XYZ file of C-alpha atoms in Angstrom:
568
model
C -39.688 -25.900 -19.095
C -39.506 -23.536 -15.651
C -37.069 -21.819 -15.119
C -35.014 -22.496 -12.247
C -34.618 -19.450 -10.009
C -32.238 -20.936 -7.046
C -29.545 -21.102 -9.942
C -29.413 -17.483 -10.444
C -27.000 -14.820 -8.755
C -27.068 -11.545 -8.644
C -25.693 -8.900 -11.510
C -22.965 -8.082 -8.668
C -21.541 -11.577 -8.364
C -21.813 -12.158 -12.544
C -19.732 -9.048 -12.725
C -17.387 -11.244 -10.664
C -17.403 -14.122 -12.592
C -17.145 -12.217 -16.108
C -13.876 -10.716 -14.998
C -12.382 -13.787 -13.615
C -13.529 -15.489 -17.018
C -11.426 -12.713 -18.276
C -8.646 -13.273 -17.058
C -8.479 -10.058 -14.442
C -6.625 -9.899 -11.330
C -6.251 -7.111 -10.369
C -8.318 -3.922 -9.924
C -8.276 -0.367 -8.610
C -10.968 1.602 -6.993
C -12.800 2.888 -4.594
C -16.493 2.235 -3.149
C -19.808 4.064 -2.788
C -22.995 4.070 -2.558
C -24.364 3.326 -5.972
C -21.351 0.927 -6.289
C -22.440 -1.400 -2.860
C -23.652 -4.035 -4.023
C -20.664 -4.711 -6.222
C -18.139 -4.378 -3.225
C -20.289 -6.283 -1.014
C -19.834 -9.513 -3.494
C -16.268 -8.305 -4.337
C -15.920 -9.215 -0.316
C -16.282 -13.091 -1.260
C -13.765 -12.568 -4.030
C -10.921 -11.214 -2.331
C -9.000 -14.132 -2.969
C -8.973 -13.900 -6.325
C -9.637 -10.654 -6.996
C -7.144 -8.455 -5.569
C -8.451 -4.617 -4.862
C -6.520 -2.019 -4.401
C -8.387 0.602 -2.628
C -7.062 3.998 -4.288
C -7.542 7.410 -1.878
C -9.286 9.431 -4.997
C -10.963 7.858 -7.912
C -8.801 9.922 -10.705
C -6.009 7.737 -9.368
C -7.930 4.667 -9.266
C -8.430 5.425 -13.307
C -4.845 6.003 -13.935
C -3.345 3.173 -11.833
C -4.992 1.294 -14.281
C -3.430 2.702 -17.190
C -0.027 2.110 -15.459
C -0.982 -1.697 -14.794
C -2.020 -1.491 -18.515
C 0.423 -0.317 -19.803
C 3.541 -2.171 -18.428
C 1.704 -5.846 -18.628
C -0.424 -5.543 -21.661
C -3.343 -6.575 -19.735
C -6.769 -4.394 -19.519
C -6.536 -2.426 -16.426
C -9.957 -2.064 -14.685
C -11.374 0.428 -12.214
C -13.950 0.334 -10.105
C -16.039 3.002 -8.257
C -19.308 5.076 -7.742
C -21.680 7.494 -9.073
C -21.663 11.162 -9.177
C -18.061 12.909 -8.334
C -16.841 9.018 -8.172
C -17.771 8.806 -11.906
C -16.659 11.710 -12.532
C -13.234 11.944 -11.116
C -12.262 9.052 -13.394
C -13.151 11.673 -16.811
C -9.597 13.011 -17.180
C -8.129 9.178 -16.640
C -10.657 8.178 -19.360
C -9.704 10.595 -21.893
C -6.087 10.216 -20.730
C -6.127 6.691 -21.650
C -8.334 7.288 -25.250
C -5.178 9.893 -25.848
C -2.652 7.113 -25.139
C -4.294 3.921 -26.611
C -4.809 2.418 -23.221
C -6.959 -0.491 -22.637
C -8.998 0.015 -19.823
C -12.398 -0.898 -18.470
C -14.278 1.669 -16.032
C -16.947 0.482 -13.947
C -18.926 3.268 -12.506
C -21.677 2.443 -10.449
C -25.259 4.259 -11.478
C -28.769 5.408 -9.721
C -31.323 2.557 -10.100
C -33.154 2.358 -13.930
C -36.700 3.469 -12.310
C -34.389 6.397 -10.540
C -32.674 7.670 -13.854
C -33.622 11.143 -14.874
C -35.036 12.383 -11.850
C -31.764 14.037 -10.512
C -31.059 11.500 -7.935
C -28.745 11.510 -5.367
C -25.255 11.487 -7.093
C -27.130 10.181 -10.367
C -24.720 11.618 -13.538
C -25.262 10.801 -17.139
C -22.123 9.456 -17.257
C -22.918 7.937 -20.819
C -23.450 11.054 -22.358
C -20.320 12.650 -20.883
C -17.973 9.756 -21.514
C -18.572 8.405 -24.855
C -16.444 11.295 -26.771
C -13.424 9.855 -24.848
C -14.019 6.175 -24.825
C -14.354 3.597 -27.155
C -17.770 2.809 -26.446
C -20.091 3.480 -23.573
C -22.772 1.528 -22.269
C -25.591 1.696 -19.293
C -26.155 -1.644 -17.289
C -29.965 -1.271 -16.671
C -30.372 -5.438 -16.088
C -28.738 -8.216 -14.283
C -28.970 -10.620 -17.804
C -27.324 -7.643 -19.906
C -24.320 -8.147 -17.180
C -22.010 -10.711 -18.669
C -23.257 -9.720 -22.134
C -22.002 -5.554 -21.210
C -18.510 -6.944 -19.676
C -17.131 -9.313 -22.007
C -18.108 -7.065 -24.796
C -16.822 -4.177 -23.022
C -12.905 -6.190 -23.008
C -13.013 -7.056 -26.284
C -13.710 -3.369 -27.421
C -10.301 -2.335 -25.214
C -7.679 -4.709 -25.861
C -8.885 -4.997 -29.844
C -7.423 -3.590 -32.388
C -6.150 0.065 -31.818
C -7.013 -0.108 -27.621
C -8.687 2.062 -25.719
C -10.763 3.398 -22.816
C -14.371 1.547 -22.157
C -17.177 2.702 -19.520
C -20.064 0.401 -18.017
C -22.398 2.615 -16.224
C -23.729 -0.174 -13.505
C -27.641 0.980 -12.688
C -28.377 -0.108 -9.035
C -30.949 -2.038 -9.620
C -28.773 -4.187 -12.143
C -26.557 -5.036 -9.429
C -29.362 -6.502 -7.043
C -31.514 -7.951 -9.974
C -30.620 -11.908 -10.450
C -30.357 -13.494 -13.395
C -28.447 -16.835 -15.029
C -24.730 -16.453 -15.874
C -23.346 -18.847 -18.801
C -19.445 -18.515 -18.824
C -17.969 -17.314 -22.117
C -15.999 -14.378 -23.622
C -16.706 -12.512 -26.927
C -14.202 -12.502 -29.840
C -16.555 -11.020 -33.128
C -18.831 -7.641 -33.128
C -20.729 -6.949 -35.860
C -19.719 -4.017 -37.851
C -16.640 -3.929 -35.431
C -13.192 -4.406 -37.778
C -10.652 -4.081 -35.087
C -7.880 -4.787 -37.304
C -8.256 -3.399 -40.939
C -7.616 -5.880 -43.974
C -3.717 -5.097 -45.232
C -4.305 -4.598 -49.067
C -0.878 -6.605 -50.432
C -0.848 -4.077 -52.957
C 0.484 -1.637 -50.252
C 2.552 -3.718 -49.062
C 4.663 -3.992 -52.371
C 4.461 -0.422 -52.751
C 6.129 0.305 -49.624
C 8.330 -2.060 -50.208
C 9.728 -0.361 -53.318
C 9.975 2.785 -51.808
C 12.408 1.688 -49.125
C 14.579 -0.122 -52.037
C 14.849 2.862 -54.349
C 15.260 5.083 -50.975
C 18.935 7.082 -50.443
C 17.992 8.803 -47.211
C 15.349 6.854 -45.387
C 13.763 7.589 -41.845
C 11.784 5.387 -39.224
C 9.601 6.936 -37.096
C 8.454 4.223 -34.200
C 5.360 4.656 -32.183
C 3.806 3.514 -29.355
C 2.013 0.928 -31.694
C 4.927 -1.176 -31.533
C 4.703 -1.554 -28.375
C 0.795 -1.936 -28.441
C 1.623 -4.636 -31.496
C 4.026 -6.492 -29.130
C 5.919 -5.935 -32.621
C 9.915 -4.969 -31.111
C 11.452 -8.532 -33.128
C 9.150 -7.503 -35.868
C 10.660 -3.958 -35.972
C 14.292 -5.117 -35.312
C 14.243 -7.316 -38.268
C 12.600 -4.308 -40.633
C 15.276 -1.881 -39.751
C 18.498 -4.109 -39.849
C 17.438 -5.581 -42.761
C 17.363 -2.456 -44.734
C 19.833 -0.187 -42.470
C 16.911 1.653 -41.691
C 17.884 4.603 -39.091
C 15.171 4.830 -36.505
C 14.179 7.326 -34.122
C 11.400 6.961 -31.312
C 8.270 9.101 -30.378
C 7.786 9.881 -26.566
C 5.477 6.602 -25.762
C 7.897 4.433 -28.439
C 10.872 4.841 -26.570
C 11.161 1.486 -25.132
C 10.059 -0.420 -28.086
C 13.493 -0.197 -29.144
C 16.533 -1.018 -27.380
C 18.085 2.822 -26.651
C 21.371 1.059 -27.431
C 20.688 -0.564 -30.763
C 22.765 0.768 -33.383
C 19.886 2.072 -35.571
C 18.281 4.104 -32.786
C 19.186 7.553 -33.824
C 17.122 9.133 -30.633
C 13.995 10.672 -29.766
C 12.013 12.618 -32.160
C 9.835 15.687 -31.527
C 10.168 18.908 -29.345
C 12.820 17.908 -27.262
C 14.074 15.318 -29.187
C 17.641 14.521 -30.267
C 18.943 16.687 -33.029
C 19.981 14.791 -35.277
C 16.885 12.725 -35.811
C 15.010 16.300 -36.560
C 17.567 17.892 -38.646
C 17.464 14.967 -40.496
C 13.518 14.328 -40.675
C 14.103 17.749 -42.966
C 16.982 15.800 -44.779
C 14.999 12.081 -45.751
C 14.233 11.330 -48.937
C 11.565 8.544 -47.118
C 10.159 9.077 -43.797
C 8.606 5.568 -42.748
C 5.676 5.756 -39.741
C 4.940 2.600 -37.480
C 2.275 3.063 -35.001
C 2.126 6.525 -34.692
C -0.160 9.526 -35.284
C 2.061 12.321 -36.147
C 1.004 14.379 -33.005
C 2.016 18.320 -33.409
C 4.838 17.704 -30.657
C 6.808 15.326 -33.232
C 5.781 17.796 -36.320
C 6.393 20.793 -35.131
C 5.122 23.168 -37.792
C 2.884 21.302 -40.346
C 2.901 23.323 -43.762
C 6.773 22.635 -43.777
C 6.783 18.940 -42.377
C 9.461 16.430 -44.144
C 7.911 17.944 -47.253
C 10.981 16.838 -49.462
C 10.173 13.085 -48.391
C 7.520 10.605 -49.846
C 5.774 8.998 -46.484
C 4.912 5.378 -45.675
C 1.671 4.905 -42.564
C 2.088 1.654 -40.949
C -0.948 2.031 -38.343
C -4.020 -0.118 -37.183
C -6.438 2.660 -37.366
C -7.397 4.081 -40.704
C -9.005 7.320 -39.297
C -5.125 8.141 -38.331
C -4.337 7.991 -42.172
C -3.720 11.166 -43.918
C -5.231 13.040 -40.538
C -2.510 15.081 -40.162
C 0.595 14.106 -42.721
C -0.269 12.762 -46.145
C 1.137 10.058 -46.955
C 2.526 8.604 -50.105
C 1.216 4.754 -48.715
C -0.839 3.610 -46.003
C -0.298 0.098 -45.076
C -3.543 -0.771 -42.851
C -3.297 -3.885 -40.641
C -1.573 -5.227 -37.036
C 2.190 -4.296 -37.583
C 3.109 -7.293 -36.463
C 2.266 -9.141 -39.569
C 2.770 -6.381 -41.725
C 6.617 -5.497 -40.943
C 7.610 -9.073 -41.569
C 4.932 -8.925 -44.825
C 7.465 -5.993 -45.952
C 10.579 -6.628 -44.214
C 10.398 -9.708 -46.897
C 10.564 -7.723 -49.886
C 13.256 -5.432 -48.772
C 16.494 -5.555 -50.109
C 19.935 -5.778 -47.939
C 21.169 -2.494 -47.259
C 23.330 -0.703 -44.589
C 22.977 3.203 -46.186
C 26.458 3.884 -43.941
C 26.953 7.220 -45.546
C 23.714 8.799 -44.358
C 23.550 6.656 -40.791
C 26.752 8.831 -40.408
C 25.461 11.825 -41.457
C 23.556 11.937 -38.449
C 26.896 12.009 -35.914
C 28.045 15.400 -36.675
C 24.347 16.695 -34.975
C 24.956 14.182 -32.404
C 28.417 15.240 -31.458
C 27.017 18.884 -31.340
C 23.919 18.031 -29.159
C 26.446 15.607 -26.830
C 28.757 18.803 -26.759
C 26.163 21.366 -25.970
C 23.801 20.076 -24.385
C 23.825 16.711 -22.839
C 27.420 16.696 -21.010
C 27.017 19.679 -19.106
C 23.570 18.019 -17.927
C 24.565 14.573 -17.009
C 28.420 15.478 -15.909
C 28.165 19.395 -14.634
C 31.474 20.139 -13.393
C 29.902 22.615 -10.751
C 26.630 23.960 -9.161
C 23.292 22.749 -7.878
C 22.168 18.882 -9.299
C 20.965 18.796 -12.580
C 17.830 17.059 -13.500
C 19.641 15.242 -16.172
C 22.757 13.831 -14.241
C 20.007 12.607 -11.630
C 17.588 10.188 -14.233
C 21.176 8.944 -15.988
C 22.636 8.049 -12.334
C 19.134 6.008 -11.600
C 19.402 4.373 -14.798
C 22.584 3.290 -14.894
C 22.647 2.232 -11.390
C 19.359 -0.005 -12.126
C 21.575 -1.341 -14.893
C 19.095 0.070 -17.351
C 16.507 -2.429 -16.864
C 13.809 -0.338 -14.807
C 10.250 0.808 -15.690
C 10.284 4.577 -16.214
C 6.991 5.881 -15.068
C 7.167 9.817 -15.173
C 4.620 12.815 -14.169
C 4.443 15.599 -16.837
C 6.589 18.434 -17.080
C 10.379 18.989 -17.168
C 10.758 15.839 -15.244
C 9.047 14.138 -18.110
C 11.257 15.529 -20.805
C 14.560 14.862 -18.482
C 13.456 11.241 -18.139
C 12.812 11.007 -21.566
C 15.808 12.277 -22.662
C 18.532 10.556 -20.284
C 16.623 7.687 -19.159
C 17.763 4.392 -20.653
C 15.739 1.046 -22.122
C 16.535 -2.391 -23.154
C 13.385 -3.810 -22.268
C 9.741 -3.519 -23.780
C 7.084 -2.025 -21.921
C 9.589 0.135 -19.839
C 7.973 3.537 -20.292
C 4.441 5.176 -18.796
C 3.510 8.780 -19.452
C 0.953 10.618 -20.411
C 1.618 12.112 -24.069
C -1.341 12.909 -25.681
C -3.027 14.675 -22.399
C -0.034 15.896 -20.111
C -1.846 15.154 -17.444
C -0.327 16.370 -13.878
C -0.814 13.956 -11.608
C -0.413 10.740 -13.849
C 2.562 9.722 -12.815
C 1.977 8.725 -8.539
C -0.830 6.610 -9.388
C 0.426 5.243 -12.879
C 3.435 3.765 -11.163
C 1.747 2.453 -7.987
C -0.744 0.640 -10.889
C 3.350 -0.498 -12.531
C 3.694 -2.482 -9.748
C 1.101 -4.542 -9.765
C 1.348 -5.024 -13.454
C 5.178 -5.969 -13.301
C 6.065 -6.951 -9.756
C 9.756 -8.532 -10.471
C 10.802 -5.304 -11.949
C 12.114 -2.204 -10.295
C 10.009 0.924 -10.952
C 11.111 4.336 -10.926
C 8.760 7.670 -10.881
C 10.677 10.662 -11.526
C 8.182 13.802 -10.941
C 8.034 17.099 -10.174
C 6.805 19.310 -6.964
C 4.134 20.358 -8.967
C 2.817 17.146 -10.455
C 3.303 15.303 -6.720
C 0.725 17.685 -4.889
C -1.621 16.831 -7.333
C -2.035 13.272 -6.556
C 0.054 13.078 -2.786
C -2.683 11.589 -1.453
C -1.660 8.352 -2.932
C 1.188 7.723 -0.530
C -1.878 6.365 1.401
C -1.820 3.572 -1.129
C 1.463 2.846 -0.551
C 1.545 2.907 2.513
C -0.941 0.103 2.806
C -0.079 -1.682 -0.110
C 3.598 -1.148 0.707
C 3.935 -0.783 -2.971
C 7.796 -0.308 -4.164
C 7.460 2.214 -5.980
C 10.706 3.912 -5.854
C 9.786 8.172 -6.177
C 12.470 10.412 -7.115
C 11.217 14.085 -6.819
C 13.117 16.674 -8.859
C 12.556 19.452 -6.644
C 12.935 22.708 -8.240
C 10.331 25.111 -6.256
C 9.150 25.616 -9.278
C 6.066 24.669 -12.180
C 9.162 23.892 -14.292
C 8.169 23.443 -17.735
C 5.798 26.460 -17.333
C 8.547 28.445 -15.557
C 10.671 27.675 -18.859
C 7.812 28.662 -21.053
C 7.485 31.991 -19.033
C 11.397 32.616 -19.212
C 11.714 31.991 -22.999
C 8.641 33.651 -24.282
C 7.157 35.506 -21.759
C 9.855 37.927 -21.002
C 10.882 36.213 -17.464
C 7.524 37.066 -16.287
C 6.805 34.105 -14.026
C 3.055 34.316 -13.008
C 2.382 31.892 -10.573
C 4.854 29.141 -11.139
C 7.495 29.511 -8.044
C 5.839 26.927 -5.327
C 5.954 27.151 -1.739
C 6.986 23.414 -0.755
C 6.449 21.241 2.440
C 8.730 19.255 4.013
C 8.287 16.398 1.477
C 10.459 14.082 4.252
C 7.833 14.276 6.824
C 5.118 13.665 4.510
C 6.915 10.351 3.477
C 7.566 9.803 7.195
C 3.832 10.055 8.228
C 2.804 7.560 5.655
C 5.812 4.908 6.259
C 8.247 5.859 3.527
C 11.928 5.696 4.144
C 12.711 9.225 2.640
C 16.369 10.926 1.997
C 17.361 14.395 0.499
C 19.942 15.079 -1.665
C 21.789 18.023 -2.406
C 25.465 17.148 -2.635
C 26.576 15.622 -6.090
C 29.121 13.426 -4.251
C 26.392 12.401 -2.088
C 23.871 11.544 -5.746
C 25.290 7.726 -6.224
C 24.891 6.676 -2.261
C 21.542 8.254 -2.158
C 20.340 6.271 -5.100
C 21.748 2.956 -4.287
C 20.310 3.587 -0.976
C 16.968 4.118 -2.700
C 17.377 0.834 -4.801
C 18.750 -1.357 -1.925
C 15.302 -0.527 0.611
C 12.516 -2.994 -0.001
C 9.538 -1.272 -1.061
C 8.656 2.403 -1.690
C 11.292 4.870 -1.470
C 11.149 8.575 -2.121
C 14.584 10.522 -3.064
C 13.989 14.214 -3.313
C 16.626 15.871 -5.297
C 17.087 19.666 -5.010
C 18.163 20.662 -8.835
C 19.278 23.948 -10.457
C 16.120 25.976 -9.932
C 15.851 27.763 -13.706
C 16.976 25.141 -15.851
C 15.745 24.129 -19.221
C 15.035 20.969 -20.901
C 16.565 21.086 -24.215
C 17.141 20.938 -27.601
C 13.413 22.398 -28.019
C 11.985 23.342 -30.997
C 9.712 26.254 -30.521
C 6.175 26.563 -30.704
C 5.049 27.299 -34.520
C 8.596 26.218 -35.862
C 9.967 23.899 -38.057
C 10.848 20.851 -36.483
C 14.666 21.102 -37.404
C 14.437 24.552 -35.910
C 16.093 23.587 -32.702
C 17.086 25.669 -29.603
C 20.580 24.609 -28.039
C 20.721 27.292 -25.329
C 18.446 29.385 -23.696
């Protein structure tokens, strides 16, 4: 039979149709040459396809992550070859860090062209598969739909993560037939390892015969959609729980279990007592040096349980007693039905005489100072509670991040984007424009730094023409804060290159069409911010805060993790 050429299209327009088959939206990018033919379909699209044109392509790769990240949906970005390409690398490796779904689509030299150091032509391949899931070079129109439904499947399965389609050229002009489907089986792929039962019966006895147990939730939670599943496992057994950086919102900071945040400049009580367990119990996380602190003299009086979706995270860093492989959302409740009744009052209690030290210490005098410049902390626990507690923190990296952490407040899922694994400066401008789109009936709030905003400023073009509502609260301490505090405590107040020379961040706003206000006068904090909240659309609050403060508790590079500064 012939085949009949007038019903094919062209590798641009099945790229259209694959992501519409799968379910996208929304997407971020920016064009270019090798990426043309692409945006010159995407034109016919535009009402169903809605593009957000980004002002540099590293924000184009983490305004996906934010979209990710608050929806659950695969973020996707779109843009060219070359320094397009490669502007989206630290994004990339930012979201493989994080367990981000996310496709790239980076457009690519024409197949004959490849190899001959064309114009902009990058082996992006090569440079992108150590921080991807899987990488893959478009050189055909029929390998289109084939490349992109693969290519979602790989990012929202199993532990998610970071894929790149390198689009050739000549791929996007090419035409060939597209036949509608999505992909749900890979050979040799196991997204989701098979739970042995025995584990789970193991584990099971090990919380029972436990005096002093320890949860330790992770991002995978979250990633699980596994919160009920989690809530049920911990009040069952009167489980005390504390909460990695990227796990903070997976469960509810006022639930009576929640004993805090764990790690570096975490809550006190939850590391003192991480030295203390007789069980420490992992879900969905990877035991990342910030929560550890030093490794040789980890929780070593405790046996472990792994919960986690990804076996290569077993025994990595912390070995563990039992690994329970599978999706923790059938795995809790596979345990959590073994487990006997408990409520272990005596050592939940044990835990307020660190909290009432910490409170004492540390956290009134940074939410309620009696005197003296604005503290970072009293600023995030105003914006909190005057959003009732139900906003999407979005944070850049740095002091901010550890002050939003720490004071910020969550009874919703999905209410926290930052980058852990990478730190990235910069993340947080584009991450929470990407928030919006992901969760437009909720109110999201960006707490960064000076530092962190000049990175990606820029991005108040974005904004400004997507009048995105992004409410920005800059904690401006003319300084490279967490640096500066890094400098002060063990680098004998020697601080190279971290005082900044700032602009007049109200103008800036001005020029691109945000309402701006400055605050300096603690009476003034709670008008500013309902101010903030009230305005339709963006809003930036700066905030001029004590210049050399610290973020603490901290546990100190090299230390135990119960080894925890109070004062500087």
């Amino acid at each position: 039979m012939t085949e009949n050429k007038n019903t094919q299209i062209s590798g641009a327009e099945i790229l259209m149709r694959a992501l519409l088959d799968e379910g996208v939206t929304t997407l971020f990018g920016y064009p270019g040459g090798a990426i043309m033919p692409v945006y010159d379909a995407l034109y016919d699209y535009r009402d169903r396809l809605n593009h957000i044109l980004v002002r540099h392509e590293q924000a184009a790769a983490h305004a996906a992550e934010g979209y990710a990240r608050v929806s659950g949906r695969t973020g996707v970005c779109l843009v060219t070859s070359g320094p397009g390409a490669t502007n989206t690398i630290t994004g990339i490796a930012d979201a493989m860090m994080d367990s981000t779904p996310m496709v790239v689509i980076t457009g690519q030299v024409g197949a004959q062209m490849l190899g001959t150091d064309a114009f902009q032509e990058c082996d992006v391949v090569d440079i992108t598969q150590p921080i991807s899931k899987w990488a893959y070079q478009i050189r055909s129109a029929k390998d289109v739909a084939w490349a992109v439904h693969r290519a979602f499947y790989i990012a929202a399965s199993g532990r998610p993560g970071p894929v790149v389609l390198d689009f050739a050229k000549n791929a996007q002009i090419e035409k060939a037939d597209y036949l509608p489907g999505t992909i749900d089986f890979i050979r040799s792929y196991v997204p989701v390892p098979p739970t042995d039962k025995q584990s789970l019966a193991e584990a099971a006895a090990l919380i029972n015969e436990a005096k002093r147990p320890l949860v330790l939730v992770g991002q995978g939670v979250e990633l699980g959609n596994a919160g009920e599943e989690l809530r049920a496992f911990i009040e069952k057994a009167g489980l005390p729980a504390g909460c990695t950086l990227l796990g903070l919102s997976a469960l509810p900071t006022n639930h009576p279990l929640n004993v805090g945040m764990l790690g570096m400049h975490g809550s006190l009580g939850a590391n003192k007592k991480t030295q203390e367990c007789d069980l420490l119990i992992a879900v969905g996380m990877r035991f990342d040096d910030r929560i550890t602190g030093k490794l040789d003299t980890y929780a070593k009086q405790a046996r472990k349980i792994h919960f986690d979706i990804d076996p290569s995270e077993i025994n990595k860093n912390v070995t563990v007693d039992v690994a329970v492989l599978g999706d923790c959302k059938e795995t809790l409740p596979a345990v959590t039905a073994l487990l006997e009744q408990k409520a272990h009052t005596e050592w939940r209690e044990s835990f307020r005489q660190w909290d009432s030290k910490e409170h004492e210490v540390v956290i009134e005098p940074q939410i309620h100072p009696a005197d003296g410049p604005l503290r970072m902390g009293e600023v995030v626990r105003r914006v909190t509670e005057l959003s009732q507690d139900k906003a999407v923190l979005v944070t850049d990296v740095g002091q901010n991040q550890m002050m939003a952490a720490r004071y910020f407040r969550f009874t919703e899922k999905r209410s926290i984007i930052t980058s852990g694994g990478m730190g990235t400066m910069g993340f947080g401008l584009p991450a929470a424009i990407g928030a919006t789109f992901g969760a437009p009936d909720r109110t999201v709030c960006l707490f960064l730094g000076d530092g962190g905003l000049q990175m990606t400023i820029e991005e108040f073009g974005t904004i400004m023409e997507q009048h995105a509502p992004v409410k920005i609260i800059l904690l401006n301490n003319n300084f490279l804060g967490n640096v500066r505090q890094w400098q002060q405590l063990f680098f004998r107040h020697r601080y190279s290159f971290t005082p900044m020379m700032n602009p007049d961040y109200e103008k800036i706003a001005e020029a691109y069409n945000i309402p701006a206000l400055t605050v300096t006068d603690r009476s003034k904090l709670d008008e500013a911010i309902s101010q903030m909240l009230a305005t339709p659309g963006p809003f930036l609050l700066q905030a001029a805060v004590l210049e050399e403060d610290n973020v603490l508790p901290m546990c100190c590079p090299g230390h135990d993790v119960d080894d925890m500064m109070l004062e500087a």
